[in-house]
PDB file of C-alpha atoms in Angstrom:
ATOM      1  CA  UNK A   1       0.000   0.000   0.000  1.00  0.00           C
ATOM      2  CA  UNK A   2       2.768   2.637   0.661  1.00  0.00           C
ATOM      3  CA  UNK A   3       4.648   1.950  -2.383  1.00  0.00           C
ATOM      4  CA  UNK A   4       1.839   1.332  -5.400  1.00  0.00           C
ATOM      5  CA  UNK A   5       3.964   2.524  -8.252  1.00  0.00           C
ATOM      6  CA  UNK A   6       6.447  -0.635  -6.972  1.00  0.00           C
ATOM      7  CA  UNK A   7       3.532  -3.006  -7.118  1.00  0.00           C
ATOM      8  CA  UNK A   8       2.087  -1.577 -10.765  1.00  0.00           C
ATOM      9  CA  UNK A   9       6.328  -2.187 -11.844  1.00  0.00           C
ATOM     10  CA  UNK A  10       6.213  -5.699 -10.665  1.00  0.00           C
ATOM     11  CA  UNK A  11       2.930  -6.616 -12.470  1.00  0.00           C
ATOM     12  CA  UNK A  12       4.342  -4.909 -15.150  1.00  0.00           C
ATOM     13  CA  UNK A  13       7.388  -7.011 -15.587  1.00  0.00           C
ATOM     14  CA  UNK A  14       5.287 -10.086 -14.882  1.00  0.00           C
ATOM     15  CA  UNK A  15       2.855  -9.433 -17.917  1.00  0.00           C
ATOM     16  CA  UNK A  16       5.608  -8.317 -20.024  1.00  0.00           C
ATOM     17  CA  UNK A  17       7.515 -11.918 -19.340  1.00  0.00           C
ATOM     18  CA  UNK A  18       4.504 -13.691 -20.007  1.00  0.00           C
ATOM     19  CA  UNK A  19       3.614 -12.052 -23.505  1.00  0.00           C
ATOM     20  CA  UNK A  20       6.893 -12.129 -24.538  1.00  0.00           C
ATOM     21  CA  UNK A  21       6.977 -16.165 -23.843  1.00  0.00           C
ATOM     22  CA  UNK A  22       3.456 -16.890 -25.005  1.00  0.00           C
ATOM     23  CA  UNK A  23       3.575 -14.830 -27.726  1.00  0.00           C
ATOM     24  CA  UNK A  24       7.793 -15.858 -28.713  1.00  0.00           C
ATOM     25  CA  UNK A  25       8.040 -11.786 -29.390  1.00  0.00           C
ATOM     26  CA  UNK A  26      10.060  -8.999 -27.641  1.00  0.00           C
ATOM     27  CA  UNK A  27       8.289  -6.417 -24.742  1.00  0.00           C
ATOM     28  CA  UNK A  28       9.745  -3.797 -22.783  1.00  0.00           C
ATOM     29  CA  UNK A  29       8.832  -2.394 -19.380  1.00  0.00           C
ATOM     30  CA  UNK A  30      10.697   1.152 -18.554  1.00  0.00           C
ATOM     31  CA  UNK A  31      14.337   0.284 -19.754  1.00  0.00           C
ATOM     32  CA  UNK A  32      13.959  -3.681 -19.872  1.00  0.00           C
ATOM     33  CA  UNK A  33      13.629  -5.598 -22.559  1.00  0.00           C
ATOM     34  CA  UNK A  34      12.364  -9.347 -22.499  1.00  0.00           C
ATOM     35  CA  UNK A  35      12.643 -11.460 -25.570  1.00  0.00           C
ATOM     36  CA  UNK A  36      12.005 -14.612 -26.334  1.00  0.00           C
ATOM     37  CA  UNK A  37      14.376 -17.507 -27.773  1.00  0.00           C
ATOM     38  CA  UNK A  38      13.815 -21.123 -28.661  1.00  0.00           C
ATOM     39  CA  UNK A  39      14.534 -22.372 -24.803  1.00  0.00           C
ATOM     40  CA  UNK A  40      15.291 -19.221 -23.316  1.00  0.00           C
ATOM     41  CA  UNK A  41      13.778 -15.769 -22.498  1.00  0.00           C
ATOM     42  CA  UNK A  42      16.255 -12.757 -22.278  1.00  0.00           C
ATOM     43  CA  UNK A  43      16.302  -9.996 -19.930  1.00  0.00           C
ATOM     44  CA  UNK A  44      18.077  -7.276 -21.319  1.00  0.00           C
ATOM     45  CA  UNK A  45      19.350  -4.916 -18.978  1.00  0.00           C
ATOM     46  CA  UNK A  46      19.823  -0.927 -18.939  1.00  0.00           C
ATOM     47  CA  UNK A  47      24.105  -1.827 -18.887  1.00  0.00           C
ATOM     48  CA  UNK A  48      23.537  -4.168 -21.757  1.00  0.00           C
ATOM     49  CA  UNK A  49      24.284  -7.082 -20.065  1.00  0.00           C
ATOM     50  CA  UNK A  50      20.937 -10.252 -20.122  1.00  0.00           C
ATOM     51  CA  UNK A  51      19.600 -12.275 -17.723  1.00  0.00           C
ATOM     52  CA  UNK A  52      18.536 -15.969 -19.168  1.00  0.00           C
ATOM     53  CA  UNK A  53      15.640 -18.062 -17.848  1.00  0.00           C
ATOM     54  CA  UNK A  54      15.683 -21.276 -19.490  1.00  0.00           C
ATOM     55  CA  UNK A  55      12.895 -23.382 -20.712  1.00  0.00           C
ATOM     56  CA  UNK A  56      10.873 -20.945 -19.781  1.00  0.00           C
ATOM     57  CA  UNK A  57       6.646 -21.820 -19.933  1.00  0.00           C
ATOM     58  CA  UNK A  58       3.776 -19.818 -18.554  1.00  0.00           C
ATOM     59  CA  UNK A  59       1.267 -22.304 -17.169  1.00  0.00           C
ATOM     60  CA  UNK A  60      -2.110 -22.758 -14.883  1.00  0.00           C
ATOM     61  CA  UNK A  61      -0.928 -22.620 -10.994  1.00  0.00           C
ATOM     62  CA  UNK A  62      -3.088 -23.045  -8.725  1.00  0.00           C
ATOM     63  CA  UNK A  63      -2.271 -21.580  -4.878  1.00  0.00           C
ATOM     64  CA  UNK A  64      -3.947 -21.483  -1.898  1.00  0.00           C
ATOM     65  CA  UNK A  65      -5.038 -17.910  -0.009  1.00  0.00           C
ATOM     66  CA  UNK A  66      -4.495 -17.194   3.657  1.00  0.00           C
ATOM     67  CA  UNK A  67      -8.507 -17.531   3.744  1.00  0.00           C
ATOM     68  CA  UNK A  68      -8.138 -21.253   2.849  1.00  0.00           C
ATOM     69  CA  UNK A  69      -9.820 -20.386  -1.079  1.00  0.00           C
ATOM     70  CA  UNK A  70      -7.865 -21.402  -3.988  1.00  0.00           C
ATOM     71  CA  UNK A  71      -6.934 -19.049  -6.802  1.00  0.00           C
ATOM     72  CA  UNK A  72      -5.705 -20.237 -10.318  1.00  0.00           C
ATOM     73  CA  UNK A  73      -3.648 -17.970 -12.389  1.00  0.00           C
ATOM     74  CA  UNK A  74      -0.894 -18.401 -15.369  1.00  0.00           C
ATOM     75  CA  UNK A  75       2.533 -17.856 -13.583  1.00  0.00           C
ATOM     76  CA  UNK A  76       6.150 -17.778 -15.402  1.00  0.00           C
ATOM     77  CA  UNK A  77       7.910 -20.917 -14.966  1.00  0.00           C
ATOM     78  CA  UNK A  78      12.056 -21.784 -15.949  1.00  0.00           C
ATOM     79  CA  UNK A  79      14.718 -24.116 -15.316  1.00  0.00           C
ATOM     80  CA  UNK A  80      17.250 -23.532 -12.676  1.00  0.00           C
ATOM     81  CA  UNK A  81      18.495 -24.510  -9.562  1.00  0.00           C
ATOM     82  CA  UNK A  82      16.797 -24.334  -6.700  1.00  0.00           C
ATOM     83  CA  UNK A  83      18.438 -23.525  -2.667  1.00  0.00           C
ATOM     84  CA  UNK A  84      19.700 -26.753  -2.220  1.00  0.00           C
ATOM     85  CA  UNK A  85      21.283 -27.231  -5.494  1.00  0.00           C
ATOM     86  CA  UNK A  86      18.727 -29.342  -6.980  1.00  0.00           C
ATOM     87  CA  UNK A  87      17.765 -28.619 -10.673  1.00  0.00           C
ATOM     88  CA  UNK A  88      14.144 -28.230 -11.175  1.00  0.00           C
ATOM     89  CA  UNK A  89      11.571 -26.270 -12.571  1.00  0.00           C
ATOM     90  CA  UNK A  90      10.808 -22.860 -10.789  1.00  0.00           C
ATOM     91  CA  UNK A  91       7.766 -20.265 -10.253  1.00  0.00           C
ATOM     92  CA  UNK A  92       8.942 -16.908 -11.005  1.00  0.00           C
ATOM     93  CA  UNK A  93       7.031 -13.490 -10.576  1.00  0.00           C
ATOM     94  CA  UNK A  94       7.258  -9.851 -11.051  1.00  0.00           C
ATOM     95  CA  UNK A  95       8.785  -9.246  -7.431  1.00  0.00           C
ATOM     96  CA  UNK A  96      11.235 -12.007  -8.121  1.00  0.00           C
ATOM     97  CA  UNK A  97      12.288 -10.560 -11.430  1.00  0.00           C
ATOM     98  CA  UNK A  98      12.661  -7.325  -9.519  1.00  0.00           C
ATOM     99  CA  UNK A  99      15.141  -8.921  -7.557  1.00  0.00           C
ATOM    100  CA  UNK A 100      16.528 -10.402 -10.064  1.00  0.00           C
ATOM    101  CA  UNK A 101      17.280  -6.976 -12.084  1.00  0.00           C
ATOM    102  CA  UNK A 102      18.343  -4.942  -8.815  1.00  0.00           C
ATOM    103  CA  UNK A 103      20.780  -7.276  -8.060  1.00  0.00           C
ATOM    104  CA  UNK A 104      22.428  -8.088 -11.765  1.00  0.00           C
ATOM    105  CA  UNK A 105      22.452  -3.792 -11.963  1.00  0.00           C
ATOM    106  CA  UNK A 106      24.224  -3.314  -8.662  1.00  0.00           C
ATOM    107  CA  UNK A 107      26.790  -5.674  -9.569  1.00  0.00           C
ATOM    108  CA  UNK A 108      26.864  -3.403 -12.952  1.00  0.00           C
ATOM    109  CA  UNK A 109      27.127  -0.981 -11.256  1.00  0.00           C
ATOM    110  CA  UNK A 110      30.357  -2.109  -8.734  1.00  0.00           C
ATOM    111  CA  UNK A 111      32.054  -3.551 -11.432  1.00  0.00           C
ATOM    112  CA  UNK A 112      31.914  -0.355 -13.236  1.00  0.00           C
ATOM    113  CA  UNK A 113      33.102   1.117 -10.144  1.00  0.00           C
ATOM    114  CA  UNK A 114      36.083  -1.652 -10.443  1.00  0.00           C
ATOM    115  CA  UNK A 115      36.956  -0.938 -13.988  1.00  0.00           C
ATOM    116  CA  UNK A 116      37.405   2.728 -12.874  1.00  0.00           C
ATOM    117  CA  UNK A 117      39.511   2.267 -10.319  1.00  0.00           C
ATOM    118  CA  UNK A 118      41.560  -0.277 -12.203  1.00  0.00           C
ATOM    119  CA  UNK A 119      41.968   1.918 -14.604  1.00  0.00           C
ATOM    120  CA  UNK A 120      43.121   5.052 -12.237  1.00  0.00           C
ATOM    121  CA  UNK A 121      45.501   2.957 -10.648  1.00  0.00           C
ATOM    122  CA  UNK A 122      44.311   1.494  -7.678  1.00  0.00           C
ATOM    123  CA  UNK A 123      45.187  -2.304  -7.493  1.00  0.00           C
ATOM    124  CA  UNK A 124      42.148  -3.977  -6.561  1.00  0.00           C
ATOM    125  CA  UNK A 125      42.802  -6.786  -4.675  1.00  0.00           C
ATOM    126  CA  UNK A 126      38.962  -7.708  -3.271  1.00  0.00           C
ATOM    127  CA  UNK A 127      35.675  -7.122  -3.626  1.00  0.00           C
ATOM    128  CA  UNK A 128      32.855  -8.004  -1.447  1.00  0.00           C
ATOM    129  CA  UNK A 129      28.973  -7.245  -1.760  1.00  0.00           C
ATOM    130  CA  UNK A 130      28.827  -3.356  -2.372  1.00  0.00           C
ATOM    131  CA  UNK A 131      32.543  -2.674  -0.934  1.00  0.00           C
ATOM    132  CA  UNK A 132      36.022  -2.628  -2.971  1.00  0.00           C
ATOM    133  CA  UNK A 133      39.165  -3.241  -1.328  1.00  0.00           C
ATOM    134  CA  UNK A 134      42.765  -1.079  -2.457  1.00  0.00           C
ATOM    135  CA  UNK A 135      45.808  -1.719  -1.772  1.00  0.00           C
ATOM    136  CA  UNK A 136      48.138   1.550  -2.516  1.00  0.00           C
ATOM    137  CA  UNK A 137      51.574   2.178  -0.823  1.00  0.00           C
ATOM    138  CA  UNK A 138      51.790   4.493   1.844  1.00  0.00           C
ATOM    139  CA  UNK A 139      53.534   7.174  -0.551  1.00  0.00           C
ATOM    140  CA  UNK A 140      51.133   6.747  -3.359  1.00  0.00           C
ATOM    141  CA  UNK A 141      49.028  10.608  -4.606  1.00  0.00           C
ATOM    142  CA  UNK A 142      46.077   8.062  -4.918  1.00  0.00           C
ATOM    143  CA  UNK A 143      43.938   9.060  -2.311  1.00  0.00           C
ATOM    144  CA  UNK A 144      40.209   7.815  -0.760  1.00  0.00           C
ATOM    145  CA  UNK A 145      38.456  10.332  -2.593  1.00  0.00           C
ATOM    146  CA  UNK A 146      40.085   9.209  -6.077  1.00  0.00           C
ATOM    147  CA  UNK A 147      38.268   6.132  -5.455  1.00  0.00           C
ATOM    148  CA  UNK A 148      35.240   7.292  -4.079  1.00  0.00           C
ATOM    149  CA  UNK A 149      35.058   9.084  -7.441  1.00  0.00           C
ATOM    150  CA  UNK A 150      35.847   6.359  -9.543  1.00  0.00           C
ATOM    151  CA  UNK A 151      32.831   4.311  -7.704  1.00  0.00           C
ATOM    152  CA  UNK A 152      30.147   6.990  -8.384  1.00  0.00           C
ATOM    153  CA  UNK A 153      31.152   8.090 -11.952  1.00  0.00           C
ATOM    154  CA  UNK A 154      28.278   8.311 -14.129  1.00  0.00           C
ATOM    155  CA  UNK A 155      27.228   5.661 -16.020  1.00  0.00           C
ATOM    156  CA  UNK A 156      26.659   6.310 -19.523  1.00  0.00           C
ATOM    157  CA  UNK A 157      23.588   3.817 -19.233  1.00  0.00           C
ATOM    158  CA  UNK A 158      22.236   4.865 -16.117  1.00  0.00           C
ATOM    159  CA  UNK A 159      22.178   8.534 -16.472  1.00  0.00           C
ATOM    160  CA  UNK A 160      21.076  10.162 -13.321  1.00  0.00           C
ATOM    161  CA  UNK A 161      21.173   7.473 -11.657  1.00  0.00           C
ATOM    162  CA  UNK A 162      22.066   8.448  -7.693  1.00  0.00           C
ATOM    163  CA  UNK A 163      25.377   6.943  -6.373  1.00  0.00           C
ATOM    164  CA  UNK A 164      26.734   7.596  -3.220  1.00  0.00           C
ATOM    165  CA  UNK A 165      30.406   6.022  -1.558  1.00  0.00           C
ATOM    166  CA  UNK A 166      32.515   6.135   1.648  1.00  0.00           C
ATOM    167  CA  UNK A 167      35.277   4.468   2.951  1.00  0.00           C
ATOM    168  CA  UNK A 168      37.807   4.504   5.036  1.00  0.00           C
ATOM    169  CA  UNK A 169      41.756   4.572   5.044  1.00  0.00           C
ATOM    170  CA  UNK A 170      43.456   1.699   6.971  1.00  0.00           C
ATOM    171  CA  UNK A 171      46.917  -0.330   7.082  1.00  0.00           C
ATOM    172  CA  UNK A 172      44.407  -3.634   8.249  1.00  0.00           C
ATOM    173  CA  UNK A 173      41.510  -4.605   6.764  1.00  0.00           C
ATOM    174  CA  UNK A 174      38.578  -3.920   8.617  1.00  0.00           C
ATOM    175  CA  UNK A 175      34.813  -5.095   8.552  1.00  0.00           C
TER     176      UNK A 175
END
């Protein structure tokens, strides 16, 4: 309820996965593109980079409400592994593909961020989650703010798009 426009998004994506499967076309929501392959549907991404759901098939499901009633509706369904490693055939939905396309443009996004530092001269040695770890000799003009820059330089496919950084100086690594 407080976030509608995040709800109408994930239907959104949901219908546009569906048609592009059913129909074997292309669709776009916003900046994402779904197409559809013999065995696979695409999500193209904003940094150009595609997400693949394999074997994908949108089928009857039938689930049951918290009021005990039963509901049938036509859900996505792919290949893939499942939490414990088992291959099998998933149910996927429009908050799922959500996930799915914040997390594959964050990492975009840091390894952009990685690239840029690379290329000032900062030798990467780790990256975790949403953190990069330098290593730069004590006399070295590279300084925390270099790389703080290099981490939230615009992205030619994600104009506007708001990126913050901090870090910290240390002779240890810290967590």
């Amino acid at each position: 309820e407080a976030f509608p426009e995040v709800v109408r998004f994930w239907y959104a994506l949901s219908d546009a996965a569906k048609e592009a499967v059913s129909n074997k076309c292309r669709t776009h929501v916003g900046l994402i593109t779904f197409e559809y392959k013999p065995g696979v549907l695409l999500l193209h991404l904003p940094s150009g980079r595609t997400l693949h759901y394999l074997k994908p098939r949108v089928e009857w499901q039938t689930r049951k409400l918290p009021d005990g009633e039963t509901m049938r509706s036509l859900a996505l369904t792919y290949e893939g592994m499942n939490s414990v490693k088992k291959w099998c055939r998933q149910t996927t939905h429009g908050g799922k593909l959500t996930e799915n396309i914040c997390q594959a443009l964050s990492r975009d996004v840091l390894a952009a961020g990685l690239i840029a530092a690379t290329d000032y001269g900062f030798d990467v040695v780790a990256h975790f989650h949403d953190e990069i770890l330098a290593e730069v000799p004590l006399d070295s003009p590279l300084t925390l703010q270099d790389l703080i820059d290099c981490m939230v330089k615009d992205l030619p496919w994600a104009k506007g798009l708001p990126l913050a950084a901090a870090g910290e100086v240390s002779p240890i690594f810290k967590k």
